[in-house]
PDB file of C-alpha atoms in Angstrom:
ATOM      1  CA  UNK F 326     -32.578  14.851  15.577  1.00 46.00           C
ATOM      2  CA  UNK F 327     -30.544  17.402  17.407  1.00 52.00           C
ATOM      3  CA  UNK F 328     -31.077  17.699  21.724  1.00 52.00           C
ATOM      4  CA  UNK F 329     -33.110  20.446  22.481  1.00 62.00           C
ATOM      5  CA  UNK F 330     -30.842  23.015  23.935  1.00 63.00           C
ATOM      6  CA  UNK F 331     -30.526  24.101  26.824  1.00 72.00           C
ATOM      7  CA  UNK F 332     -29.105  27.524  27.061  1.00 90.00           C
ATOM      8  CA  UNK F 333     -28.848  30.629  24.830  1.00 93.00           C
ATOM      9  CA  UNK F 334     -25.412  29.446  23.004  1.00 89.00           C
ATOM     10  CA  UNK F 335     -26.357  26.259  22.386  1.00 90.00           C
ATOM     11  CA  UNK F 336     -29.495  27.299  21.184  1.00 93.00           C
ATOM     12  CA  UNK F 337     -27.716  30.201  18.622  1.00 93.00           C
ATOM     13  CA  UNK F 338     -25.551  26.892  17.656  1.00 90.00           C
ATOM     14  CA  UNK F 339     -28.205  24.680  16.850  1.00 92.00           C
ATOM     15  CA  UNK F 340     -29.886  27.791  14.948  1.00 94.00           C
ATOM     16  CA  UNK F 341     -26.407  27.671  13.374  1.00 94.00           C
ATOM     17  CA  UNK F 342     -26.460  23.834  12.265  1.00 93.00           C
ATOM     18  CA  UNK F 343     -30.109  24.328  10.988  1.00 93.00           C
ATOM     19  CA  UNK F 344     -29.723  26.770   8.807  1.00 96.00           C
ATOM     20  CA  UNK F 345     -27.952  24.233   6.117  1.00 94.00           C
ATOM     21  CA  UNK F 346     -30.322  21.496   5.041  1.00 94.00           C
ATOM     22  CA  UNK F 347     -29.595  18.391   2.818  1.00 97.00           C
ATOM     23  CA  UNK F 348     -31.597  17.291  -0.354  1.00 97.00           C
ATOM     24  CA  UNK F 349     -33.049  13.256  -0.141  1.00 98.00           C
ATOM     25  CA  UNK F 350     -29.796  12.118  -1.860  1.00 98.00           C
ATOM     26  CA  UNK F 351     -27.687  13.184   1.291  1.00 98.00           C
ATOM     27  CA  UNK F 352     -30.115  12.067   3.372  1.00 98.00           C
ATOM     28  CA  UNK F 353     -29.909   8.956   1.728  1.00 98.00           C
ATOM     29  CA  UNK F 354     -26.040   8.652   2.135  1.00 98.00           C
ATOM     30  CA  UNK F 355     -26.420  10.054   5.156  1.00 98.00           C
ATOM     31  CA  UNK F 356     -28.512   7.105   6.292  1.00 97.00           C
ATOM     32  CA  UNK F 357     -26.384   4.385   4.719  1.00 97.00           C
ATOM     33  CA  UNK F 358     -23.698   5.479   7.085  1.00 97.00           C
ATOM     34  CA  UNK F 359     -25.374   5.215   9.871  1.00 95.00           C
ATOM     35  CA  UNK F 360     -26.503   1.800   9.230  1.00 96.00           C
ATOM     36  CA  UNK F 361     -22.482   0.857   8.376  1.00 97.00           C
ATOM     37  CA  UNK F 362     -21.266   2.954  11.297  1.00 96.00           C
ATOM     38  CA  UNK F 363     -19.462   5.589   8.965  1.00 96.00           C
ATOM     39  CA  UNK F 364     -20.492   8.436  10.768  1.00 95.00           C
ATOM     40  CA  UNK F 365     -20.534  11.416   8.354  1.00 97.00           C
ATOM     41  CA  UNK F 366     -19.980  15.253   8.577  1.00 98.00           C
ATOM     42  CA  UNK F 367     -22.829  17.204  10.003  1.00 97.00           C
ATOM     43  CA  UNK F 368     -24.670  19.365   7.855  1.00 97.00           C
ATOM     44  CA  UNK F 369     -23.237  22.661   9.272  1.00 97.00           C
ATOM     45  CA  UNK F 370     -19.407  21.077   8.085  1.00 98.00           C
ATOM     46  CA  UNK F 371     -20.496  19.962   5.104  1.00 98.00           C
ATOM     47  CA  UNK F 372     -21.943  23.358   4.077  1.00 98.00           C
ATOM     48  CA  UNK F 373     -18.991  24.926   5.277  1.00 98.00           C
ATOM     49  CA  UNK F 374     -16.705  22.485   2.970  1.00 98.00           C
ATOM     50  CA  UNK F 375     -19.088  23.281   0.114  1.00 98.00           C
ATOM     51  CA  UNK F 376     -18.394  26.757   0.855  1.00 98.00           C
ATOM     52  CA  UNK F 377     -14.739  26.585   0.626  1.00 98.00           C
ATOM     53  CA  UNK F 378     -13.942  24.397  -2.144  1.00 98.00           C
ATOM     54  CA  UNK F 379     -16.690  27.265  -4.041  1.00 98.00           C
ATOM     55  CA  UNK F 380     -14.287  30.305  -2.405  1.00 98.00           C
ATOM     56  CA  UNK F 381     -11.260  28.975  -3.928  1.00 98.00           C
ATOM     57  CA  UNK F 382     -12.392  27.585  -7.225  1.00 98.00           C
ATOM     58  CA  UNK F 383     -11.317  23.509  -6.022  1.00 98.00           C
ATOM     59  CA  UNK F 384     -10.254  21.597  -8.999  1.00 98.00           C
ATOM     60  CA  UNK F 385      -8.314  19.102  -7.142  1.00 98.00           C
ATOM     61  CA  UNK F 386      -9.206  18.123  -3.851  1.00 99.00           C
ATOM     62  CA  UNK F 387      -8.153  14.482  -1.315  1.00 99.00           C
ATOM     63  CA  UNK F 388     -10.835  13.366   1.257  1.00 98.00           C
ATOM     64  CA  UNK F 389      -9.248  11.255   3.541  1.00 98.00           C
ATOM     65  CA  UNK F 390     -12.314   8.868   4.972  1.00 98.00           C
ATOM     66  CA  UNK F 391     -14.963   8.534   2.035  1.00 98.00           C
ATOM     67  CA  UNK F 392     -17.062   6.806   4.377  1.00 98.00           C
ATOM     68  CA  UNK F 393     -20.458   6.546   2.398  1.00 98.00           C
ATOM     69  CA  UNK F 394     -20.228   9.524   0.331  1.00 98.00           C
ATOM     70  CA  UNK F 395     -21.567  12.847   2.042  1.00 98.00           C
ATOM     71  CA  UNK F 396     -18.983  14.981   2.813  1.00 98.00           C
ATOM     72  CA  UNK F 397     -17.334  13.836  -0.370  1.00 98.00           C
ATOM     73  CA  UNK F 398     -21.108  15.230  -2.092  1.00 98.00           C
ATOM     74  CA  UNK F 399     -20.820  18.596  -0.542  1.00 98.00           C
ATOM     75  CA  UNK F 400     -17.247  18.717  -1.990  1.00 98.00           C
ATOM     76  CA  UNK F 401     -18.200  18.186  -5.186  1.00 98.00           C
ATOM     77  CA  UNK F 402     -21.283  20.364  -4.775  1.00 98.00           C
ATOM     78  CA  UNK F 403     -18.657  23.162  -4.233  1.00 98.00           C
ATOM     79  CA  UNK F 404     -15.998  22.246  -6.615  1.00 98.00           C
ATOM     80  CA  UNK F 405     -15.604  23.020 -10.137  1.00 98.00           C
ATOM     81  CA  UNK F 406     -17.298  21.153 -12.942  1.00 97.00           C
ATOM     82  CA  UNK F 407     -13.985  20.236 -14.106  1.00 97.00           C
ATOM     83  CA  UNK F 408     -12.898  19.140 -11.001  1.00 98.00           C
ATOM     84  CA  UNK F 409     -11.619  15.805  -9.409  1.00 98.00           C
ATOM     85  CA  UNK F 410     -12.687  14.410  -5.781  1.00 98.00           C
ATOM     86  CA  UNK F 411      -9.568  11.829  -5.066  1.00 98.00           C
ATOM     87  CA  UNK F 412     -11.275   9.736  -1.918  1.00 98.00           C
ATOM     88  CA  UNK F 413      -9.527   7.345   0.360  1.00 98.00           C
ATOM     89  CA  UNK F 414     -10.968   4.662   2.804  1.00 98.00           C
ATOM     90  CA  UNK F 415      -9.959   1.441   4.292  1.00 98.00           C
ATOM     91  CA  UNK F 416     -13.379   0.111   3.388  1.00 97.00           C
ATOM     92  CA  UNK F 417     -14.390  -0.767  -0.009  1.00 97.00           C
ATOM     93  CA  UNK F 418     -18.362  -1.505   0.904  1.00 97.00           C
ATOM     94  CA  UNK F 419     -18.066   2.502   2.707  1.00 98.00           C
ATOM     95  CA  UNK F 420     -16.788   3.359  -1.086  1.00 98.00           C
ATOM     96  CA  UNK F 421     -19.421   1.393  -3.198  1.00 97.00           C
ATOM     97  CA  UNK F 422     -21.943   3.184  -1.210  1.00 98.00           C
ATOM     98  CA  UNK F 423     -20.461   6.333  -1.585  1.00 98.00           C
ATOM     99  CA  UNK F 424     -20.099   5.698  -5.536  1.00 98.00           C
ATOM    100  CA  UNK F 425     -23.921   4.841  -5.461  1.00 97.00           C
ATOM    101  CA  UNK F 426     -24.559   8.207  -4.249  1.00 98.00           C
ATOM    102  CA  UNK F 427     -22.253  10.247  -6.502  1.00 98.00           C
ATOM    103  CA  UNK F 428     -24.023   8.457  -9.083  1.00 97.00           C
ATOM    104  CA  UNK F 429     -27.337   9.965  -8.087  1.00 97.00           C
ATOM    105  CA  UNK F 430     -26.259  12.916  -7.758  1.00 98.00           C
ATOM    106  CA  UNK F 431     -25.214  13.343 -11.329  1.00 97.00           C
ATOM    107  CA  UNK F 432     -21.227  13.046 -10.908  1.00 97.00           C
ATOM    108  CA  UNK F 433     -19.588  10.721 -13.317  1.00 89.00           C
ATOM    109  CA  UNK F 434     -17.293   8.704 -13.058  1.00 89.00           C
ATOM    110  CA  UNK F 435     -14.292  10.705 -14.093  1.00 94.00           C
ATOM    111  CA  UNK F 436     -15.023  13.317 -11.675  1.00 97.00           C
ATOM    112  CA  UNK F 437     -14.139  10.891  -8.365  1.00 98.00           C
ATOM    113  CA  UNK F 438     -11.287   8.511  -8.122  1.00 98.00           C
ATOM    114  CA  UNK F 439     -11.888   6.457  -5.459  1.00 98.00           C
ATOM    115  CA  UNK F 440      -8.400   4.647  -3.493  1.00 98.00           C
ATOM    116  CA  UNK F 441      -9.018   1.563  -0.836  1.00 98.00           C
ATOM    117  CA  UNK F 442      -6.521   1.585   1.519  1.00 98.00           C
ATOM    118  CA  UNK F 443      -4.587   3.335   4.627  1.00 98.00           C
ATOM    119  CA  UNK F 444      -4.178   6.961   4.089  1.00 98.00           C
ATOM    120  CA  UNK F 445      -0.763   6.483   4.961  1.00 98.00           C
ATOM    121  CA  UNK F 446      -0.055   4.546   2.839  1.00 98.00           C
ATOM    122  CA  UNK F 447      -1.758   6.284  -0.107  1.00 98.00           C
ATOM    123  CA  UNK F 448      -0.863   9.627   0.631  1.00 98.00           C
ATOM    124  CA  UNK F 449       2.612   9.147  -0.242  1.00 98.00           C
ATOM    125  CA  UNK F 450       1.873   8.361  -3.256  1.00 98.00           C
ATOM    126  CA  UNK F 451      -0.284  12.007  -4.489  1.00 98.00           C
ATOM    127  CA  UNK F 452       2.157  14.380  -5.828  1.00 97.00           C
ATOM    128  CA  UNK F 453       3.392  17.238  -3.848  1.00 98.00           C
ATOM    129  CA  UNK F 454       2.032  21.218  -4.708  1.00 98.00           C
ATOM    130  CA  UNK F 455      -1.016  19.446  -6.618  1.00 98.00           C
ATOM    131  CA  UNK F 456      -4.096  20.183  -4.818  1.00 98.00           C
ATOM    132  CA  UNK F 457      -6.188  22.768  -3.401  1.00 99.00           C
ATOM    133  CA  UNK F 458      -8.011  21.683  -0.717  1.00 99.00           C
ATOM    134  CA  UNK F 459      -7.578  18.567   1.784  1.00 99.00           C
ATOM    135  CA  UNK F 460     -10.248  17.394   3.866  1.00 99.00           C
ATOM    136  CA  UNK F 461      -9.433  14.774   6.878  1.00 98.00           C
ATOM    137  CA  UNK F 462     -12.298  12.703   9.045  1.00 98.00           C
ATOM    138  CA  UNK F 463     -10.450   9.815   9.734  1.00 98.00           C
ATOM    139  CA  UNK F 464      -8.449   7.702  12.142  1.00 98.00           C
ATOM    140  CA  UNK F 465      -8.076  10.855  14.589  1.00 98.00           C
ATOM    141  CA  UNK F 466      -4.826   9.341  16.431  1.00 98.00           C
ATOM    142  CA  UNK F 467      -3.412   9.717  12.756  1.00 98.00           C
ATOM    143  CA  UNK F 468      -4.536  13.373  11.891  1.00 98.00           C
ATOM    144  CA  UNK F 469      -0.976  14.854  12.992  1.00 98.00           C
ATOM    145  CA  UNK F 470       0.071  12.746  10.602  1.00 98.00           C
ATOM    146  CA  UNK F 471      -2.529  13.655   8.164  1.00 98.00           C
ATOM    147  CA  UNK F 472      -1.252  17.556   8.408  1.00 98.00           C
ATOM    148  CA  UNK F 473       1.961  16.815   7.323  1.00 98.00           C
ATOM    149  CA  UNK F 474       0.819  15.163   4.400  1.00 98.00           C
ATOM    150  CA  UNK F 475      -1.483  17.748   3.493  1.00 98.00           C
ATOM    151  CA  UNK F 476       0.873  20.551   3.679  1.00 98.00           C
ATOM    152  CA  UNK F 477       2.573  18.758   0.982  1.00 98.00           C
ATOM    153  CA  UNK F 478       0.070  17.780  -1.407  1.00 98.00           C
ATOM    154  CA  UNK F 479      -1.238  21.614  -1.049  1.00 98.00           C
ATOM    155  CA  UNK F 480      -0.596  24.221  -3.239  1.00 98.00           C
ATOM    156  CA  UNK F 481       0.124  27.762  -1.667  1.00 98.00           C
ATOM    157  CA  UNK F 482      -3.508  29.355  -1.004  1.00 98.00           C
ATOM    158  CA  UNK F 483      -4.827  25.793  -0.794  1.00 98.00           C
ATOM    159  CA  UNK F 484      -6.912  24.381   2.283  1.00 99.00           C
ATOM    160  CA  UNK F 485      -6.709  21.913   4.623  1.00 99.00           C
ATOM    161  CA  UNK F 486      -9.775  20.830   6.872  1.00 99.00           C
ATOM    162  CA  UNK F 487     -10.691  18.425   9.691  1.00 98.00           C
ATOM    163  CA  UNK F 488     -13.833  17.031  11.106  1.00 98.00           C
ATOM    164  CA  UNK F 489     -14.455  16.293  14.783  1.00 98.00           C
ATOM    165  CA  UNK F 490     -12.284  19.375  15.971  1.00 98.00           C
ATOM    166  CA  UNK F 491     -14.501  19.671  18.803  1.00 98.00           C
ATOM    167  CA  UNK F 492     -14.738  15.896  19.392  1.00 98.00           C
ATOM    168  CA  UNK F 493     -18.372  16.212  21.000  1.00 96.00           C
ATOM    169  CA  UNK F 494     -17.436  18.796  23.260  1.00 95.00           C
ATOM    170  CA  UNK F 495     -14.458  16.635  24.554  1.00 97.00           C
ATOM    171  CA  UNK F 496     -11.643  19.086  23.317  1.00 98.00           C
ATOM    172  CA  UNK F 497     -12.022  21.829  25.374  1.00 97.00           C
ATOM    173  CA  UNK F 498     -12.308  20.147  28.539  1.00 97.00           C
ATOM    174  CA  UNK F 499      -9.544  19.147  29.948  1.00 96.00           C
ATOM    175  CA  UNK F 500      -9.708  16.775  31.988  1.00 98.00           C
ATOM    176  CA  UNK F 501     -10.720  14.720  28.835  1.00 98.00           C
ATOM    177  CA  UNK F 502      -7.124  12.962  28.634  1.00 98.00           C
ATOM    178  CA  UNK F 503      -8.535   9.560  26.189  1.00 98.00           C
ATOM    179  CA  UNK F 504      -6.139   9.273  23.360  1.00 98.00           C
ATOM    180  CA  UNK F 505      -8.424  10.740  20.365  1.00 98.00           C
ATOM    181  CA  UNK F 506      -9.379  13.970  21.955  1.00 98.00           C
ATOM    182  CA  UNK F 507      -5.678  14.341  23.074  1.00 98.00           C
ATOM    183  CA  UNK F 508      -4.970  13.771  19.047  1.00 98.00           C
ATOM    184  CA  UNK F 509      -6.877  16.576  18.316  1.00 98.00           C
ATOM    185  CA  UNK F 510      -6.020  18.887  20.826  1.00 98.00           C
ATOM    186  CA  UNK F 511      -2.553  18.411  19.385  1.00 98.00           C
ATOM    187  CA  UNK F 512      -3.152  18.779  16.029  1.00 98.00           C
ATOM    188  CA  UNK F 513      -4.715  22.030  16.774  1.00 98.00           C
ATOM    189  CA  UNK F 514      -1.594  23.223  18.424  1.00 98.00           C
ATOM    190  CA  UNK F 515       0.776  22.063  15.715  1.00 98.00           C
ATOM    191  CA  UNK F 516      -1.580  23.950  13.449  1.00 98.00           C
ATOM    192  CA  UNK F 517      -0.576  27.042  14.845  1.00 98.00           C
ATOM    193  CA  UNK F 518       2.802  26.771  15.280  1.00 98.00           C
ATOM    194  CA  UNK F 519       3.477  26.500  11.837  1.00 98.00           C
ATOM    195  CA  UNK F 520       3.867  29.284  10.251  1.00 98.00           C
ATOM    196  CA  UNK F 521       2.717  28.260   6.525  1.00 98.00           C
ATOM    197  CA  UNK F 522      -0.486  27.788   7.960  1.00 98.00           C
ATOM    198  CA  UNK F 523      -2.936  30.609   8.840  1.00 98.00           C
ATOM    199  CA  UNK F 524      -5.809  28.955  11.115  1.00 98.00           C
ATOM    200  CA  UNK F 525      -9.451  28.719  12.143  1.00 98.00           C
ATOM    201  CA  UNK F 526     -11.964  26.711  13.762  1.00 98.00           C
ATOM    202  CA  UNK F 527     -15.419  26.586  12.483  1.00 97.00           C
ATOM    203  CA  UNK F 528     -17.766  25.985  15.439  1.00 96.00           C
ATOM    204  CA  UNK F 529     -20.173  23.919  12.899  1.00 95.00           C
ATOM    205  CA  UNK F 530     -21.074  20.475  13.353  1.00 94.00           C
ATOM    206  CA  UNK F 531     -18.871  18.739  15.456  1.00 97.00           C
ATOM    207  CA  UNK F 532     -16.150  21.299  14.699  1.00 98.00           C
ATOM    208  CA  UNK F 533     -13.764  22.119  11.707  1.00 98.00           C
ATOM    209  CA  UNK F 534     -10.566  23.144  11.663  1.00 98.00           C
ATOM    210  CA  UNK F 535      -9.249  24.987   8.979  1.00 98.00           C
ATOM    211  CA  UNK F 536      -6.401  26.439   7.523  1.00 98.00           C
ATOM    212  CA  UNK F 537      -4.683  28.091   4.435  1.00 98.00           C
ATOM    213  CA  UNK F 538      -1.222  27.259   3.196  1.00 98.00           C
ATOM    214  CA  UNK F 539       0.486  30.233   2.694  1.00 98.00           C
ATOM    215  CA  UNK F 540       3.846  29.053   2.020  1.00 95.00           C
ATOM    216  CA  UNK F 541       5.669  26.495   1.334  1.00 91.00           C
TER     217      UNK F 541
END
């Protein structure tokens, strides 16, 4: 259960988070992860990645960290019935939970490939132009390295997303130096600095930050 808050923007926020609600079989995965210590998207961020894979029609979309299957549900949720979910986590009980609830939720087989193994080292491997939307909540020390990846898997007009941009209200104080939060600060400043991206941050959940590949 959320804190009770406290002031007048954190209760519009919390009004915010609300406002998107999860059926039993999220709740479920939901659940499983926080008995495993997979810590999944918040509700608000996994509306909001629901929303965009919907906006842009996803057919083919990488979710580096399956953990046990709820942001990769809102994905799917939002992506077309034709589409592909390509998932990839360094642990393969985080998967087999996750597969247990795509299952229940009605998505066969052929519409998630799960990978086991280092996004590094996977990444490499997904060819370059042939995806629309990328969606990082992983090792956070590695999500500058993460971007890069992304902006090569995207297509132009595709997405890339990542969870924890606010890092439980660590990122925007600074005089939070510990290396994750520093991680993420950074990433949001290579973000914009590059100018194939267009950016913004989501104030949902613990933060997402977004942005559209508009060039190559």
């Amino acid at each position: 259960m959320a804190p009770t808050p406290t002031s007048p923007v954190q209760a519009t926020l919390a009004y915010a988070e609300e406002f998107h609600t999860e059926d039993e079989i999220l709740l479920a995965a939901r659940r499983y992860g926080a008995e495993v210590g997979a810590v999944p998207i918040l509700p608000g961020g996994g509306a909001a990645l629901c929303f965009l894979a919907t906006a842009i029609s996803a057919r083919s979309v990488v979710e580096i960290g399956t953990g046990c299957g709820v942001s990769g549900l809102w994905l799917l949720r939002g992506m077309r019935q034709d589409g592909t979910l390509t998932s990839v986590d360094v642990e393969p009980e985080h998967q087999r939970l996750a597969r247990q609830a795509f299952t229940a939720a009605g998505f066969s087989g052929s519409r998630v490939r799960l990978i086991s193994g280092r996004a590094l080292d996977v990444l490499p491997r997904l060819a370059d132009g042939g995806y629309d939307l990328v969606f990082c909540d992983a090792a956070k020390q590695e999500y500058g390295d993460y971007l890069a990846e992304a902006v090569r898997l995207l297509r132009p007009g595709g997405i890339v997303a990542f969870d924890n941009a606010l890092w439980h209200n660590r990122v925007a104080d600074p005089a939070q130096r510990d290396p994750d939060t520093v991680a993420i600060r950074e990433l949001g400043k290579l973000i914009r600095a590059d100018d194939r991206l267009r950016a913004l941050m989501i104030p949902l959940g613990d933060g997402l930050l977004t942005a559209v590949k508009i060039s190559d």
